[in-house]
PDB file of C-alpha atoms and ligand atoms in Angstrom:
ATOM      1  CA  MET R   1     106.792 111.998 116.518  1.00  0.00           C
ATOM      2  CA  ILE R   2     108.000 113.447 113.391  1.00  0.00           C
ATOM      3  CA  GLN R   3     106.558 115.566 111.235  1.00  0.00           C
ATOM      4  CA  THR R   4     107.053 118.089 108.251  1.00  0.00           C
ATOM      5  CA  GLU R   5     107.912 121.659 106.899  1.00  0.00           C
ATOM      6  CA  HIS R   6     107.238 123.427 104.190  1.00  0.00           C
ATOM      7  CA  LEU R   7     107.409 119.671 101.950  1.00  0.00           C
ATOM      8  CA  ASP R   8     107.812 119.562  98.243  1.00  0.00           C
ATOM      9  CA  LEU R   9     108.174 116.418  96.291  1.00  0.00           C
ATOM     10  CA  HIS R  10     109.149 115.970  92.594  1.00  0.00           C
ATOM     11  CA  VAL R  11     110.015 113.899  90.149  1.00  0.00           C
ATOM     12  CA  GLY R  12     110.714 115.393  87.307  1.00  0.00           C
ATOM     13  CA  ALA R  13     108.876 118.111  85.862  1.00  0.00           C
ATOM     14  CA  ARG R  14     105.814 117.120  88.445  1.00  0.00           C
ATOM     15  CA  THR R  15     105.443 118.067  91.777  1.00  0.00           C
ATOM     16  CA  LEU R  16     103.631 115.124  94.044  1.00  0.00           C
ATOM     17  CA  VAL R  17     103.242 116.710  96.498  1.00  0.00           C
ATOM     18  CA  ARG R  18     103.422 120.724  97.571  1.00  0.00           C
ATOM     19  CA  ARG R  19     104.483 122.712 101.512  1.00  0.00           C
ATOM     20  CA  LEU R  20     102.873 119.314 103.875  1.00  0.00           C
ATOM     21  CA  ASP R  21     102.710 120.607 106.913  1.00  0.00           C
ATOM     22  CA  TRP R  22     102.433 117.703 108.367  1.00  0.00           C
ATOM     23  CA  ALA R  23     102.743 116.242 112.225  1.00  0.00           C
ATOM     24  CA  ALA R  24     101.602 112.563 113.595  1.00  0.00           C
ATOM     25  CA  HIS R  25     102.457 112.152 117.111  1.00  0.00           C
ATOM     26  CA  PRO R  26     102.471 109.277 119.634  1.00  0.00           C
ATOM     27  CA  GLY R  27      99.644 107.059 120.172  1.00  0.00           C
ATOM     28  CA  GLN R  28      98.604 107.873 116.765  1.00  0.00           C
ATOM     29  CA  CYS R  29      97.704 105.977 113.669  1.00  0.00           C
ATOM     30  CA  TRP R  30      98.284 107.545 110.400  1.00  0.00           C
ATOM     31  CA  SER R  31      96.848 105.809 107.028  1.00  0.00           C
ATOM     32  CA  ILE R  32      98.097 108.108 103.635  1.00  0.00           C
ATOM     33  CA  ILE R  33      95.481 107.346 100.885  1.00  0.00           C
ATOM     34  CA  GLY R  34      95.998 107.964  97.089  1.00  0.00           C
ATOM     35  CA  ARG R  35      95.220 107.267  93.517  1.00  0.00           C
ATOM     36  CA  ASN R  36      97.621 105.482  91.451  1.00  0.00           C
ATOM     37  CA  GLY R  37     100.885 107.499  90.996  1.00  0.00           C
ATOM     38  CA  ALA R  38      99.514 109.302  93.838  1.00  0.00           C
ATOM     39  CA  GLY R  39     102.734 109.765  95.281  1.00  0.00           C
ATOM     40  CA  LYS R  40     102.496 107.496  98.299  1.00  0.00           C
ATOM     41  CA  SER R  41     105.424 105.639  98.656  1.00  0.00           C
ATOM     42  CA  THR R  42     107.402 108.520  97.013  1.00  0.00           C
ATOM     43  CA  LEU R  43     106.431 110.214 100.599  1.00  0.00           C
ATOM     44  CA  LEU R  44     106.953 107.107 102.376  1.00  0.00           C
ATOM     45  CA  ARG R  45     110.799 107.169 101.238  1.00  0.00           C
ATOM     46  CA  THR R  46     111.474 110.110 101.778  1.00  0.00           C
ATOM     47  CA  LEU R  47     109.683 110.093 105.385  1.00  0.00           C
ATOM     48  CA  ALA R  48     111.959 107.336 106.085  1.00  0.00           C
ATOM     49  CA  GLY R  49     114.433 109.168 104.600  1.00  0.00           C
ATOM     50  CA  LEU R  50     115.590 106.565 102.041  1.00  0.00           C
ATOM     51  CA  ARG R  51     114.674 109.443  99.786  1.00  0.00           C
ATOM     52  CA  ALA R  52     115.844 113.368  99.842  1.00  0.00           C
ATOM     53  CA  PRO R  53     113.109 116.427 100.002  1.00  0.00           C
ATOM     54  CA  SER R  54     112.583 117.854  97.266  1.00  0.00           C
ATOM     55  CA  GLY R  55     112.085 121.502  98.698  1.00  0.00           C
ATOM     56  CA  GLY R  56     111.631 121.593 102.880  1.00  0.00           C
ATOM     57  CA  ALA R  57     112.111 119.521 105.441  1.00  0.00           C
ATOM     58  CA  VAL R  58     111.515 116.379 107.623  1.00  0.00           C
ATOM     59  CA  LEU R  59     111.343 115.910 111.690  1.00  0.00           C
ATOM     60  CA  VAL R  60     111.973 112.871 113.941  1.00  0.00           C
ATOM     61  CA  GLY R  61     111.886 114.477 117.288  1.00  0.00           C
ATOM     62  CA  GLY R  62     112.713 117.024 116.670  1.00  0.00           C
ATOM     63  CA  ARG R  63     115.823 116.890 114.552  1.00  0.00           C
ATOM     64  CA  ALA R  64     116.326 117.007 111.288  1.00  0.00           C
ATOM     65  CA  LEU R  65     117.225 112.971 109.672  1.00  0.00           C
ATOM     66  CA  ASP R  66     120.255 113.817 108.048  1.00  0.00           C
ATOM     67  CA  ALA R  67     121.102 115.297 111.912  1.00  0.00           C
ATOM     68  CA  TRP R  68     120.996 111.800 113.236  1.00  0.00           C
ATOM     69  CA  ALA R  69     122.704 108.567 112.409  1.00  0.00           C
ATOM     70  CA  PRO R  70     122.141 105.978 110.846  1.00  0.00           C
ATOM     71  CA  GLU R  71     121.716 103.065 114.060  1.00  0.00           C
ATOM     72  CA  GLU R  72     120.088 106.832 116.218  1.00  0.00           C
ATOM     73  CA  LEU R  73     117.926 106.756 113.544  1.00  0.00           C
ATOM     74  CA  ALA R  74     117.380 102.682 112.982  1.00  0.00           C
ATOM     75  CA  ARG R  75     116.251 102.591 116.046  1.00  0.00           C
ATOM     76  CA  GLN R  76     113.643 105.375 116.250  1.00  0.00           C
ATOM     77  CA  ARG R  77     111.498 104.205 112.800  1.00  0.00           C
ATOM     78  CA  ALA R  78     110.941 101.210 111.108  1.00  0.00           C
ATOM     79  CA  PHE R  79     110.142 100.567 107.466  1.00  0.00           C
ATOM     80  CA  LEU R  80     107.693  98.608 105.415  1.00  0.00           C
ATOM     81  CA  ALA R  81     108.816  98.128 101.493  1.00  0.00           C
ATOM     82  CA  GLN R  82     105.832  97.535  99.510  1.00  0.00           C
ATOM     83  CA  SER R  83     107.693  94.399  97.719  1.00  0.00           C
ATOM     84  CA  ARG R  84     110.993  92.887  98.811  1.00  0.00           C
ATOM     85  CA  HIS R  85     113.595  90.500  96.310  1.00  0.00           C
ATOM     86  CA  ASP R  86     116.049  87.324  97.955  1.00  0.00           C
ATOM     87  CA  ALA R  87     118.507  86.972  96.784  1.00  0.00           C
ATOM     88  CA  PHE R  88     120.029  84.540  99.295  1.00  0.00           C
ATOM     89  CA  ALA R  89     119.067  82.241 101.603  1.00  0.00           C
ATOM     90  CA  TYR R  90     118.534  83.477 104.365  1.00  0.00           C
ATOM     91  CA  SER R  91     116.722  81.527 107.359  1.00  0.00           C
ATOM     92  CA  VAL R  92     113.957  83.672 108.651  1.00  0.00           C
ATOM     93  CA  ILE R  93     114.312  83.481 111.787  1.00  0.00           C
ATOM     94  CA  ASP R  94     117.872  85.411 111.109  1.00  0.00           C
ATOM     95  CA  THR R  95     115.982  88.000 108.828  1.00  0.00           C
ATOM     96  CA  VAL R  96     114.493  88.430 111.707  1.00  0.00           C
ATOM     97  CA  LEU R  97     117.324  89.115 113.551  1.00  0.00           C
ATOM     98  CA  SER R  98     118.604  90.863 111.868  1.00  0.00           C
ATOM     99  CA  ALA R  99     116.620  93.663 112.898  1.00  0.00           C
ATOM    100  CA  ARG R 100     117.583  93.920 116.287  1.00  0.00           C
ATOM    101  CA  HIS R 101     121.077  94.997 114.473  1.00  0.00           C
ATOM    102  CA  PRO R 102     120.714  99.110 115.667  1.00  0.00           C
ATOM    103  CA  TYR R 103     120.497  97.887 119.367  1.00  0.00           C
ATOM    104  CA  HIS R 104     124.715  96.342 119.062  1.00  0.00           C
ATOM    105  CA  ALA R 105     126.945  98.827 117.445  1.00  0.00           C
ATOM    106  CA  GLY R 106     130.065  96.807 117.137  1.00  0.00           C
ATOM    107  CA  HIS R 107     129.248  94.116 119.518  1.00  0.00           C
ATOM    108  CA  TYR R 108     128.095  90.175 118.757  1.00  0.00           C
ATOM    109  CA  TRP R 109     124.218  90.901 118.766  1.00  0.00           C
ATOM    110  CA  GLU R 110     121.783  87.260 118.780  1.00  0.00           C
ATOM    111  CA  GLY R 111     122.111  87.279 122.036  1.00  0.00           C
ATOM    112  CA  SER R 112     119.083  85.380 124.208  1.00  0.00           C
ATOM    113  CA  ASP R 113     117.000  89.116 125.039  1.00  0.00           C
ATOM    114  CA  ASP R 114     117.181  90.141 120.749  1.00  0.00           C
ATOM    115  CA  HIS R 115     115.840  85.937 120.100  1.00  0.00           C
ATOM    116  CA  GLN R 116     113.293  86.420 122.835  1.00  0.00           C
ATOM    117  CA  ALA R 117     113.013  89.590 120.718  1.00  0.00           C
ATOM    118  CA  ALA R 118     113.081  87.173 117.311  1.00  0.00           C
ATOM    119  CA  LEU R 119     110.670  84.821 118.126  1.00  0.00           C
ATOM    120  CA  ASN R 120     107.536  87.217 120.480  1.00  0.00           C
ATOM    121  CA  ALA R 121     107.528  89.130 116.615  1.00  0.00           C
ATOM    122  CA  LEU R 122     108.136  85.602 114.905  1.00  0.00           C
ATOM    123  CA  ALA R 123     104.900  84.001 117.068  1.00  0.00           C
ATOM    124  CA  ALA R 124     102.897  87.839 117.283  1.00  0.00           C
ATOM    125  CA  MET R 125     102.649  86.942 113.715  1.00  0.00           C
ATOM    126  CA  GLU R 126     101.653  83.720 113.573  1.00  0.00           C
ATOM    127  CA  VAL R 127     104.127  82.171 111.918  1.00  0.00           C
ATOM    128  CA  GLU R 128     107.330  80.585 114.490  1.00  0.00           C
ATOM    129  CA  ASP R 129     106.652  77.860 113.268  1.00  0.00           C
ATOM    130  CA  LEU R 130     109.065  79.208 109.890  1.00  0.00           C
ATOM    131  CA  ALA R 131     111.490  79.561 112.145  1.00  0.00           C
ATOM    132  CA  ALA R 132     114.248  77.184 110.357  1.00  0.00           C
ATOM    133  CA  ARG R 133     112.558  78.132 106.931  1.00  0.00           C
ATOM    134  CA  ASP R 134     114.654  79.279 103.638  1.00  0.00           C
ATOM    135  CA  VAL R 135     113.487  83.453 103.254  1.00  0.00           C
ATOM    136  CA  ARG R 136     112.797  82.588  99.357  1.00  0.00           C
ATOM    137  CA  THR R 137     110.679  79.112 101.149  1.00  0.00           C
ATOM    138  CA  LEU R 138     107.880  81.787 101.297  1.00  0.00           C
ATOM    139  CA  SER R 139     104.427  83.076 100.058  1.00  0.00           C
ATOM    140  CA  GLY R 140     104.080  85.930  99.459  1.00  0.00           C
ATOM    141  CA  GLY R 141     101.373  86.671 102.693  1.00  0.00           C
ATOM    142  CA  GLU R 142     104.301  84.762 104.833  1.00  0.00           C
ATOM    143  CA  ARG R 143     106.805  86.519 103.602  1.00  0.00           C
ATOM    144  CA  GLN R 144     105.127  90.218 104.506  1.00  0.00           C
ATOM    145  CA  ARG R 145     104.991  88.826 107.725  1.00  0.00           C
ATOM    146  CA  VAL R 146     108.317  88.064 108.285  1.00  0.00           C
ATOM    147  CA  ALA R 147     109.035  91.505 107.001  1.00  0.00           C
ATOM    148  CA  ILE R 148     106.430  92.932 109.712  1.00  0.00           C
ATOM    149  CA  ALA R 149     107.675  90.157 112.347  1.00  0.00           C
ATOM    150  CA  ALA R 150     110.917  92.168 111.263  1.00  0.00           C
ATOM    151  CA  MET R 151     109.859  95.743 112.111  1.00  0.00           C
ATOM    152  CA  LEU R 152     108.081  94.781 115.365  1.00  0.00           C
ATOM    153  CA  ALA R 153     111.426  93.025 117.056  1.00  0.00           C
ATOM    154  CA  GLN R 154     113.157  97.075 115.774  1.00  0.00           C
ATOM    155  CA  ASP R 155     111.180  98.073 118.320  1.00  0.00           C
ATOM    156  CA  THR R 156     110.844 101.802 117.072  1.00  0.00           C
ATOM    157  CA  PRO R 157     108.593 103.583 117.826  1.00  0.00           C
ATOM    158  CA  LEU R 158     107.660 105.091 114.460  1.00  0.00           C
ATOM    159  CA  LEU R 159     106.660 102.594 112.059  1.00  0.00           C
ATOM    160  CA  LEU R 160     106.580 102.691 108.047  1.00  0.00           C
ATOM    161  CA  LEU R 161     104.225 100.927 106.835  1.00  0.00           C
ATOM    162  CA  ASP R 162     104.424 100.287 102.688  1.00  0.00           C
ATOM    163  CA  GLU R 163     100.372  98.472 102.365  1.00  0.00           C
ATOM    164  CA  PRO R 164     101.135  96.543 104.557  1.00  0.00           C
ATOM    165  CA  ALA R 165      98.910  94.065 103.851  1.00  0.00           C
ATOM    166  CA  ASN R 166      99.985  93.099 100.088  1.00  0.00           C
ATOM    167  CA  ALA R 167      99.536  89.749  99.642  1.00  0.00           C
ATOM    168  CA  LEU R 168      97.532  88.549 103.453  1.00  0.00           C
ATOM    169  CA  ASP R 169      94.653  87.151 103.371  1.00  0.00           C
ATOM    170  CA  LEU R 170      91.628  88.249 105.070  1.00  0.00           C
ATOM    171  CA  ALA R 171      92.070  87.493 108.830  1.00  0.00           C
ATOM    172  CA  HIS R 172      95.408  88.113 108.065  1.00  0.00           C
ATOM    173  CA  GLN R 173      94.303  91.507 106.608  1.00  0.00           C
ATOM    174  CA  VAL R 174      91.477  92.132 110.143  1.00  0.00           C
ATOM    175  CA  SER R 175      95.200  90.235 112.691  1.00  0.00           C
ATOM    176  CA  VAL R 176      97.755  92.658 111.201  1.00  0.00           C
ATOM    177  CA  MET R 177      95.923  96.162 111.299  1.00  0.00           C
ATOM    178  CA  GLY R 178      94.286  95.185 115.256  1.00  0.00           C
ATOM    179  CA  LEU R 179      98.078  94.675 116.148  1.00  0.00           C
ATOM    180  CA  LEU R 180      99.348  98.273 114.444  1.00  0.00           C
ATOM    181  CA  ALA R 181      96.086  99.479 115.906  1.00  0.00           C
ATOM    182  CA  ARG R 182      96.863  98.581 119.491  1.00  0.00           C
ATOM    183  CA  LEU R 183     100.405  98.970 119.278  1.00  0.00           C
ATOM    184  CA  CYS R 184      99.612 102.450 119.063  1.00  0.00           C
ATOM    185  CA  ARG R 185      96.251 102.508 121.392  1.00  0.00           C
ATOM    186  CA  ASP R 186      98.432 100.898 124.418  1.00  0.00           C
ATOM    187  CA  GLN R 187     102.308 102.183 123.230  1.00  0.00           C
ATOM    188  CA  GLY R 188     101.542 105.190 122.022  1.00  0.00           C
ATOM    189  CA  LYS R 189     103.630 104.605 119.123  1.00  0.00           C
ATOM    190  CA  THR R 190     103.919 106.693 116.471  1.00  0.00           C
ATOM    191  CA  VAL R 191     102.478 104.680 113.116  1.00  0.00           C
ATOM    192  CA  VAL R 192     101.786 105.672 109.002  1.00  0.00           C
ATOM    193  CA  MET R 193     100.811 103.891 106.504  1.00  0.00           C
ATOM    194  CA  ILE R 194      99.882 103.195 103.466  1.00  0.00           C
ATOM    195  CA  GLY R 195      96.583 101.089 102.548  1.00  0.00           C
ATOM    196  CA  HIS R 196      93.753 101.235  99.096  1.00  0.00           C
ATOM    197  CA  ASP R 197      90.981  99.418 101.824  1.00  0.00           C
ATOM    198  CA  LEU R 198      89.013 102.324 102.807  1.00  0.00           C
ATOM    199  CA  ASN R 199      87.478 100.167 105.457  1.00  0.00           C
ATOM    200  CA  LEU R 200      89.960  98.805 107.007  1.00  0.00           C
ATOM    201  CA  ALA R 201      92.097 101.998 107.038  1.00  0.00           C
ATOM    202  CA  TYR R 202      88.717 103.423 109.370  1.00  0.00           C
ATOM    203  CA  ARG R 203      88.801 101.105 111.709  1.00  0.00           C
ATOM    204  CA  ILE R 204      92.166 100.463 112.379  1.00  0.00           C
ATOM    205  CA  SER R 205      93.230 105.437 111.760  1.00  0.00           C
ATOM    206  CA  THR R 206      93.087 108.029 113.708  1.00  0.00           C
ATOM    207  CA  HIS R 207      93.592 110.360 111.184  1.00  0.00           C
ATOM    208  CA  ALA R 208      94.667 110.097 107.093  1.00  0.00           C
ATOM    209  CA  LEU R 209      96.129 111.521 104.804  1.00  0.00           C
ATOM    210  CA  LEU R 210      95.312 111.979 101.130  1.00  0.00           C
ATOM    211  CA  LEU R 211      97.377 113.004  98.615  1.00  0.00           C
ATOM    212  CA  MET R 212      96.145 113.669  94.682  1.00  0.00           C
ATOM    213  CA  GLY R 213      98.928 113.842  93.323  1.00  0.00           C
ATOM    214  CA  ASP R 214      99.120 116.973  91.792  1.00  0.00           C
ATOM    215  CA  GLY R 215     101.064 118.621  94.417  1.00  0.00           C
ATOM    216  CA  ARG R 216      97.017 119.161  96.989  1.00  0.00           C
ATOM    217  CA  TRP R 217      96.559 117.114 100.364  1.00  0.00           C
ATOM    218  CA  HIS R 218      94.398 117.711 102.897  1.00  0.00           C
ATOM    219  CA  ALA R 219      94.892 115.874 107.201  1.00  0.00           C
ATOM    220  CA  GLY R 220      92.787 115.128 109.664  1.00  0.00           C
ATOM    221  CA  LEU R 221      91.063 112.928 111.641  1.00  0.00           C
ATOM    222  CA  VAL R 222      89.363 109.806 109.956  1.00  0.00           C
ATOM    223  CA  ALA R 223      85.818 111.037 110.873  1.00  0.00           C
ATOM    224  CA  ASP R 224      86.614 114.718 109.276  1.00  0.00           C
ATOM    225  CA  THR R 225      88.434 113.413 105.955  1.00  0.00           C
ATOM    226  CA  MET R 226      87.105 109.779 105.899  1.00  0.00           C
ATOM    227  CA  GLN R 227      84.461 111.355 103.764  1.00  0.00           C
ATOM    228  CA  PRO R 228      82.727 110.349 100.485  1.00  0.00           C
ATOM    229  CA  ALA R 229      83.038 113.446  99.003  1.00  0.00           C
ATOM    230  CA  LEU R 230      86.016 114.366  99.711  1.00  0.00           C
ATOM    231  CA  LEU R 231      88.045 110.251  99.455  1.00  0.00           C
ATOM    232  CA  GLY R 232      85.578 110.890  95.725  1.00  0.00           C
ATOM    233  CA  ASP R 233      87.063 114.049  95.169  1.00  0.00           C
ATOM    234  CA  PHE R 234      91.429 112.616  96.111  1.00  0.00           C
ATOM    235  CA  LEU R 235      90.579 109.367  95.090  1.00  0.00           C
ATOM    236  CA  GLY R 236      88.698 110.184  91.624  1.00  0.00           C
ATOM    237  CA  HIS R 237      85.497 107.692  91.638  1.00  0.00           C
ATOM    238  CA  PRO R 238      82.116 108.877  93.978  1.00  0.00           C
ATOM    239  CA  ILE R 239      82.480 106.969  96.477  1.00  0.00           C
ATOM    240  CA  ASP R 240      79.116 106.268  98.565  1.00  0.00           C
ATOM    241  CA  MET R 241      79.107 105.296 102.623  1.00  0.00           C
ATOM    242  CA  VAL R 242      76.947 103.348 105.249  1.00  0.00           C
ATOM    243  CA  GLU R 243      76.966 103.643 109.131  1.00  0.00           C
ATOM    244  CA  HIS R 244      76.358  99.966 110.127  1.00  0.00           C
ATOM    245  CA  GLY R 245      76.868  99.278 113.584  1.00  0.00           C
ATOM    246  CA  GLY R 246      78.542 102.132 114.782  1.00  0.00           C
ATOM    247  CA  ARG R 247      81.590 101.270 111.984  1.00  0.00           C
ATOM    248  CA  ARG R 248      81.465 103.528 108.413  1.00  0.00           C
ATOM    249  CA  ILE R 249      81.074 101.742 104.809  1.00  0.00           C
ATOM    250  CA  PHE R 250      82.247 102.903 102.409  1.00  0.00           C
ATOM    251  CA  ILE R 251      81.504 101.473  98.921  1.00  0.00           C
ATOM    252  CA  PRO R 252      82.334 102.649  95.352  1.00  0.00           C
ATOM    253  CA  PHE R 253      79.660 103.807  92.788  1.00  0.00           C
ATOM    254  CA  GLU R 254      79.788 101.246  90.059  1.00  0.00           C
ATOM    255  CA  ALA R 255      77.168 102.525  86.822  1.00  0.00           C
ATOM    256  CA  SER R 256      74.970  99.160  85.773  1.00  0.00           C
ATOM    257  CA  ALA R 257      75.911  97.387  83.492  1.00  0.00           C
TER     258      ALA R 257
HETATM  259  N1  ATP U 301     112.459 107.738  89.641  1.00  0.00           N
HETATM  260  C1  ATP U 301     111.246 108.542  89.490  1.00  0.00           C
HETATM  261  N2  ATP U 301     111.110 108.847  88.152  1.00  0.00           N
HETATM  262  C2  ATP U 301     110.078 108.223  87.456  1.00  0.00           C
HETATM  263  N3  ATP U 301     108.852 109.352  87.919  1.00  0.00           N
HETATM  264  C3  ATP U 301     109.448 108.565  89.475  1.00  0.00           C
HETATM  265  C4  ATP U 301     110.113 108.767  89.440  1.00  0.00           C
HETATM  266  N4  ATP U 301     109.551 107.654  90.997  1.00  0.00           N
HETATM  267  C5  ATP U 301     108.368 107.866  90.940  1.00  0.00           C
HETATM  268  N5  ATP U 301     107.460 107.448  90.024  1.00  0.00           N
HETATM  269  C6  ATP U 301     106.612 108.323  89.462  1.00  0.00           C
HETATM  270  O1  ATP U 301     106.363 109.111  90.304  1.00  0.00           O
HETATM  271  C7  ATP U 301     105.179 108.778  90.600  1.00  0.00           C
HETATM  272  C8  ATP U 301     104.411 109.234  92.294  1.00  0.00           C
HETATM  273  O2  ATP U 301     104.730 107.080  93.132  1.00  0.00           O
HETATM  274  P1  ATP U 301     104.237 106.337  93.901  1.00  0.00           P
HETATM  275  O3  ATP U 301     105.244 104.930  93.792  1.00  0.00           O
HETATM  276  O4  ATP U 301     104.864 107.231  94.815  1.00  0.00           O
HETATM  277  O5  ATP U 301     103.284 106.469  93.507  1.00  0.00           O
HETATM  278  P2  ATP U 301     102.168 105.279  94.767  1.00  0.00           P
HETATM  279  O6  ATP U 301     100.979 107.417  95.445  1.00  0.00           O
HETATM  280  O7  ATP U 301     102.413 105.397  96.154  1.00  0.00           O
HETATM  281  O8  ATP U 301     101.676 104.798  93.866  1.00  0.00           O
HETATM  282  P3  ATP U 301     100.448 103.094  94.355  1.00  0.00           P
HETATM  283  O9  ATP U 301      99.643 103.329  94.710  1.00  0.00           O
HETATM  284  O10 ATP U 301     100.719 102.483  92.325  1.00  0.00           O
HETATM  285  O11 ATP U 301     101.523 102.097  94.618  1.00  0.00           O
HETATM  286  C9  ATP U 301     104.415 107.826  90.115  1.00  0.00           C
HETATM  287  O12 ATP U 301     103.842 108.712  88.691  1.00  0.00           O
HETATM  288  C10 ATP U 301     106.082 107.779  89.608  1.00  0.00           C
HETATM  289  O13 ATP U 301     105.149 106.730  88.537  1.00  0.00           O
END
């Protein structure tokens, strides 16, 4: 679905990612893991086509990103940014309906199918009762769920999400992550997301991409990559792990007080 060939990412004099050869296939759910400033958001924005690579290439469906027309690409991948600023008084339903725009080149696009798709997405995120609200009046967690609903309404095979669990309470973190896992497992979607919660990432991801922030990276199945020694190395902090009821639980070591 998406792959990189010898991808380099530089910011200023720093190399964040060096020669990344990586691919995410339908049905796979990838977590990108690394410490603050390691380059996770820069990489995700590059995968979305919002930032040019410093070297190498990103391919979606086997075609270089710049070979896709913007509207065509918007039918292939949806992107959830880490933060957003709402300058205007749009309603929640209009915000989600606007995600249907790629399906209506040059035509009136608020057809009944689109309304249904938007309402279904709002219901999946448990925010259907907010449909008429001005987005500027929503709480942080409600706004995040509306943004994810818009991604669902965009109905793309590839979803790129920068910290989807941001601002969500515990119950919604678990339900949103569970939904993303089901989209991969049951509908063959490809999910690539950034997250700082290792336990949540391990529960729902099939694969992980670890970034060191100095060019080095490590990619593979979660069972192989999400190992305490490797995670501790990439996160710059020692991590312990316990197996409990078939689950792995990661615990950061704490110096005794
Ligand atoms: N335009 C820019 N000019 C200079 N430095 C930049 C620019 N954009 C990003 N950086 C730097 O590149 C590094 C990577 O940033 P990025 O946002 O990708 O990190 P991240 O891994 O997503 O971090 P976090 O976990 O804090 O969200 C950071 O040190 C950041 O300050």
